[in-house]
């Protein structure tokens, strides 16, 4: 029996909400609140009569802490699920603290305006000290640790697939498979085809910022940064086949390096087709990925926001995407003094997702873990107070829930390793 406030009503939130409504014995009441209330109303109307969950909707600007506080105090939820954008993480955490409510999200904080001088000064210092230059990092949200702990509240960060399930896979490997983990390779393969020359599978602005940035990996206690897309490997993925994959910076590397301190190397690879990379490079070269406003015929336009308006909405890709995703982690390490390897992953079919929840598999593989993370908090399986990432919690009930609610794990003890 619980009341949950979901903020955001895009591709990922749509899946998470539909999945919550499949577990209405836990998610008894749900309020969907977003900037564009019509989207919330449309989803609520679509779900009417299909679930016992009582759904209401609301309009909120999640950049505005006072608006959030008013909404949270009037709805009185047990948990706020932030499935808007990473730009809203801090304002929503502030509001949760003010109202005494648990918090969770699917991506760590990054600012919308990367030209803001106050943010930029802190960012540039971090780049020098930490050794990686991504716009996003955990420091902003880890700064809330003491406040959440003192308030007796939990903030669960990054509970999608990657970040999210990948960290639960690491916690599982550490708990059941290894005494000591030496290396972790996180492999994110999307073998899906939507038929467009160019589209992104989640929010284009956040996605393009991430994949056009320099890559980096963790090795022997420090970050190694490389030019974007400069490390490429080929890998044969179960049920997908041969794909080219590229080393990216990814947020869970940062928390895993902290929480599995013996690990010597952590890398993250994502598959991309040549057409995607060529389009992205071209857009970058002409300035369309820039977040700095330009003046166009008397209007101020942010190029990447204008591009977002031109690209297909990721939430609309469900019916036309065919193929499968395969996301997981390969480990090397030691158990009982012997060297061993282990690969745990999930394979998800785009069309199956569309049949079930009217979505492609990228939103599905993010929305289902968000629902399962909420389930862990609401049913008392994860009770740690403070600000935590997924690998800090017991992976067993979470992976059992994923098996049950649509993202079952596969494993092998003889994987092909990535060189
Ligand atoms: P969308 O752009 O599809 O949806 C974002 C939603 O947030 C929209 O409903 C949007 O409203 C709403 N929103 C944006 N700004 C505000 C605001 N100021 N106030 C209230 N609502 C707002 O994004 P996705 O669904 O693709 O992604 C959602 C999140 O999931 C992102 O943080 C993304 O980084 C993360 N993600 C995580 C993954 C993982 O594996 N961990 C993988 C993929 C995504 P409007 O309709 O008005 O635009």
PDB file of C-alpha atoms in Angstrom, residues 184-304:
ATOM      1  CA  UNK A 184      34.780  -4.990 -15.064  1.00  0.00           C
ATOM      2  CA  UNK A 185      33.711  -4.379 -18.668  1.00  0.00           C
ATOM      3  CA  UNK A 186      30.175  -3.022 -19.041  1.00  0.00           C
ATOM      4  CA  UNK A 187      28.827  -3.767 -22.528  1.00  0.00           C
ATOM      5  CA  UNK A 188      25.732  -1.955 -23.805  1.00  0.00           C
ATOM      6  CA  UNK A 189      24.571  -3.284 -27.158  1.00  0.00           C
ATOM      7  CA  UNK A 190      21.528  -2.045 -29.006  1.00  0.00           C
ATOM      8  CA  UNK A 191      20.886  -4.247 -32.034  1.00  0.00           C
ATOM      9  CA  UNK A 192      17.610  -2.443 -32.770  1.00  0.00           C
ATOM     10  CA  UNK A 193      16.717  -0.712 -36.035  1.00  0.00           C
ATOM     11  CA  UNK A 194      14.023   2.018 -36.110  1.00  0.00           C
ATOM     12  CA  UNK A 195      14.344   2.685 -39.820  1.00  0.00           C
ATOM     13  CA  UNK A 196      15.245   6.385 -39.448  1.00  0.00           C
ATOM     14  CA  UNK A 197      18.584   7.660 -40.757  1.00  0.00           C
ATOM     15  CA  UNK A 198      19.163   9.253 -37.338  1.00  0.00           C
ATOM     16  CA  UNK A 199      17.274   9.203 -34.036  1.00  0.00           C
ATOM     17  CA  UNK A 200      18.214   8.724 -30.384  1.00  0.00           C
ATOM     18  CA  UNK A 201      16.615   6.146 -28.102  1.00  0.00           C
ATOM     19  CA  UNK A 202      16.319   8.432 -25.113  1.00  0.00           C
ATOM     20  CA  UNK A 203      16.203  12.174 -24.614  1.00  0.00           C
ATOM     21  CA  UNK A 204      18.313  13.477 -27.575  1.00  0.00           C
ATOM     22  CA  UNK A 205      19.903  16.323 -25.653  1.00  0.00           C
ATOM     23  CA  UNK A 206      21.131  14.153 -22.776  1.00  0.00           C
ATOM     24  CA  UNK A 207      22.062  11.302 -25.134  1.00  0.00           C
ATOM     25  CA  UNK A 208      24.082  13.387 -27.602  1.00  0.00           C
ATOM     26  CA  UNK A 209      25.904  15.255 -24.846  1.00  0.00           C
ATOM     27  CA  UNK A 210      26.929  11.885 -23.403  1.00  0.00           C
ATOM     28  CA  UNK A 211      28.136  10.133 -26.535  1.00  0.00           C
ATOM     29  CA  UNK A 212      29.923  13.100 -28.137  1.00  0.00           C
ATOM     30  CA  UNK A 213      32.050  13.683 -24.991  1.00  0.00           C
ATOM     31  CA  UNK A 214      35.583  12.312 -24.520  1.00  0.00           C
ATOM     32  CA  UNK A 215      35.675   8.670 -23.382  1.00  0.00           C
ATOM     33  CA  UNK A 216      37.346   7.584 -20.169  1.00  0.00           C
ATOM     34  CA  UNK A 217      37.984   4.533 -18.057  1.00  0.00           C
ATOM     35  CA  UNK A 218      39.246   3.745 -14.576  1.00  0.00           C
ATOM     36  CA  UNK A 219      42.636   2.036 -14.327  1.00  0.00           C
ATOM     37  CA  UNK A 220      44.911   1.461 -11.343  1.00  0.00           C
ATOM     38  CA  UNK A 221      43.219   4.089  -9.199  1.00  0.00           C
ATOM     39  CA  UNK A 222      42.911   6.898 -11.744  1.00  0.00           C
ATOM     40  CA  UNK A 223      40.911   8.061 -14.767  1.00  0.00           C
ATOM     41  CA  UNK A 224      42.339   7.700 -18.259  1.00  0.00           C
ATOM     42  CA  UNK A 225      40.632  10.065 -20.710  1.00  0.00           C
ATOM     43  CA  UNK A 226      40.676   9.507 -24.480  1.00  0.00           C
ATOM     44  CA  UNK A 227      39.233  11.389 -27.494  1.00  0.00           C
ATOM     45  CA  UNK A 228      35.571  10.530 -28.214  1.00  0.00           C
ATOM     46  CA  UNK A 229      35.103   7.191 -30.039  1.00  0.00           C
ATOM     47  CA  UNK A 230      38.859   6.561 -30.275  1.00  0.00           C
ATOM     48  CA  UNK A 231      38.760   3.061 -28.724  1.00  0.00           C
ATOM     49  CA  UNK A 232      36.761   0.600 -30.778  1.00  0.00           C
ATOM     50  CA  UNK A 233      36.243  -3.138 -30.316  1.00  0.00           C
ATOM     51  CA  UNK A 234      34.175  -5.773 -32.091  1.00  0.00           C
ATOM     52  CA  UNK A 235      32.104  -8.156 -30.026  1.00  0.00           C
ATOM     53  CA  UNK A 236      29.657 -10.976 -30.776  1.00  0.00           C
ATOM     54  CA  UNK A 237      26.596 -10.488 -28.579  1.00  0.00           C
ATOM     55  CA  UNK A 238      24.273 -13.346 -27.650  1.00  0.00           C
ATOM     56  CA  UNK A 239      21.045 -13.151 -29.715  1.00  0.00           C
ATOM     57  CA  UNK A 240      22.237  -9.979 -31.506  1.00  0.00           C
ATOM     58  CA  UNK A 241      25.435 -10.940 -33.338  1.00  0.00           C
ATOM     59  CA  UNK A 242      28.561  -8.984 -34.299  1.00  0.00           C
ATOM     60  CA  UNK A 243      28.667  -5.290 -33.408  1.00  0.00           C
ATOM     61  CA  UNK A 244      31.215  -2.474 -33.252  1.00  0.00           C
ATOM     62  CA  UNK A 245      31.389  -0.913 -29.809  1.00  0.00           C
ATOM     63  CA  UNK A 246      33.165   2.186 -28.539  1.00  0.00           C
ATOM     64  CA  UNK A 247      34.570   3.114 -25.156  1.00  0.00           C
ATOM     65  CA  UNK A 248      32.540   5.883 -23.449  1.00  0.00           C
ATOM     66  CA  UNK A 249      32.715   7.678 -20.120  1.00  0.00           C
ATOM     67  CA  UNK A 250      29.757   6.461 -18.068  1.00  0.00           C
ATOM     68  CA  UNK A 251      28.519   7.523 -14.673  1.00  0.00           C
ATOM     69  CA  UNK A 252      28.484   4.164 -12.872  1.00  0.00           C
ATOM     70  CA  UNK A 253      32.262   3.792 -13.347  1.00  0.00           C
ATOM     71  CA  UNK A 254      32.692   6.570 -10.776  1.00  0.00           C
ATOM     72  CA  UNK A 255      30.629   4.940  -8.029  1.00  0.00           C
ATOM     73  CA  UNK A 256      31.887   1.414  -8.768  1.00  0.00           C
ATOM     74  CA  UNK A 257      35.502   2.577  -8.426  1.00  0.00           C
ATOM     75  CA  UNK A 258      34.580   3.869  -4.974  1.00  0.00           C
ATOM     76  CA  UNK A 259      32.484   0.931  -3.815  1.00  0.00           C
ATOM     77  CA  UNK A 260      34.604  -1.934  -5.215  1.00  0.00           C
ATOM     78  CA  UNK A 261      37.985  -0.462  -4.290  1.00  0.00           C
ATOM     79  CA  UNK A 262      40.090  -3.500  -5.253  1.00  0.00           C
ATOM     80  CA  UNK A 263      39.026  -3.302  -8.923  1.00  0.00           C
ATOM     81  CA  UNK A 264      41.959  -2.549 -11.229  1.00  0.00           C
ATOM     82  CA  UNK A 265      40.087  -1.512 -14.367  1.00  0.00           C
ATOM     83  CA  UNK A 266      36.495  -0.524 -15.248  1.00  0.00           C
ATOM     84  CA  UNK A 267      35.476   0.220 -18.835  1.00  0.00           C
ATOM     85  CA  UNK A 268      32.138   0.956 -20.504  1.00  0.00           C
ATOM     86  CA  UNK A 269      31.427   0.153 -24.162  1.00  0.00           C
ATOM     87  CA  UNK A 270      28.371   1.038 -26.235  1.00  0.00           C
ATOM     88  CA  UNK A 271      27.549  -0.162 -29.745  1.00  0.00           C
ATOM     89  CA  UNK A 272      26.934   2.359 -32.530  1.00  0.00           C
ATOM     90  CA  UNK A 273      26.297   1.900 -36.240  1.00  0.00           C
ATOM     91  CA  UNK A 274      28.342   3.885 -38.754  1.00  0.00           C
ATOM     92  CA  UNK A 275      25.311   5.927 -39.855  1.00  0.00           C
ATOM     93  CA  UNK A 276      24.695   7.148 -36.277  1.00  0.00           C
ATOM     94  CA  UNK A 277      28.340   8.145 -35.842  1.00  0.00           C
ATOM     95  CA  UNK A 278      28.525   9.935 -39.204  1.00  0.00           C
ATOM     96  CA  UNK A 279      25.360  11.929 -38.479  1.00  0.00           C
ATOM     97  CA  UNK A 280      26.548  12.811 -34.996  1.00  0.00           C
ATOM     98  CA  UNK A 281      29.975  13.961 -36.189  1.00  0.00           C
ATOM     99  CA  UNK A 282      28.395  16.093 -38.896  1.00  0.00           C
ATOM    100  CA  UNK A 283      25.932  17.676 -36.444  1.00  0.00           C
ATOM    101  CA  UNK A 284      28.784  18.324 -34.018  1.00  0.00           C
ATOM    102  CA  UNK A 285      30.990  19.851 -36.740  1.00  0.00           C
ATOM    103  CA  UNK A 286      28.316  22.335 -37.769  1.00  0.00           C
ATOM    104  CA  UNK A 287      27.593  23.326 -34.151  1.00  0.00           C
ATOM    105  CA  UNK A 288      24.201  21.648 -33.736  1.00  0.00           C
ATOM    106  CA  UNK A 289      25.246  19.876 -30.500  1.00  0.00           C
ATOM    107  CA  UNK A 290      26.179  23.147 -28.808  1.00  0.00           C
ATOM    108  CA  UNK A 291      24.397  24.153 -25.590  1.00  0.00           C
ATOM    109  CA  UNK A 292      25.411  27.808 -26.006  1.00  0.00           C
ATOM    110  CA  UNK A 293      22.521  30.007 -27.225  1.00  0.00           C
ATOM    111  CA  UNK A 294      22.831  31.700 -30.629  1.00  0.00           C
ATOM    112  CA  UNK A 295      20.817  34.619 -31.913  1.00  0.00           C
ATOM    113  CA  UNK A 296      18.736  33.676 -34.958  1.00  0.00           C
ATOM    114  CA  UNK A 297      16.537  36.337 -36.576  1.00  0.00           C
ATOM    115  CA  UNK A 298      15.984  38.047 -33.231  1.00  0.00           C
ATOM    116  CA  UNK A 299      15.326  34.826 -31.295  1.00  0.00           C
ATOM    117  CA  UNK A 300      17.679  33.141 -28.904  1.00  0.00           C
ATOM    118  CA  UNK A 301      18.071  29.488 -29.875  1.00  0.00           C
ATOM    119  CA  UNK A 302      20.029  26.724 -28.133  1.00  0.00           C
ATOM    120  CA  UNK A 303      21.234  24.567 -31.066  1.00  0.00           C
ATOM    121  CA  UNK A 304      20.889  21.174 -29.309  1.00  0.00           C
TER     122      UNK A 304
END
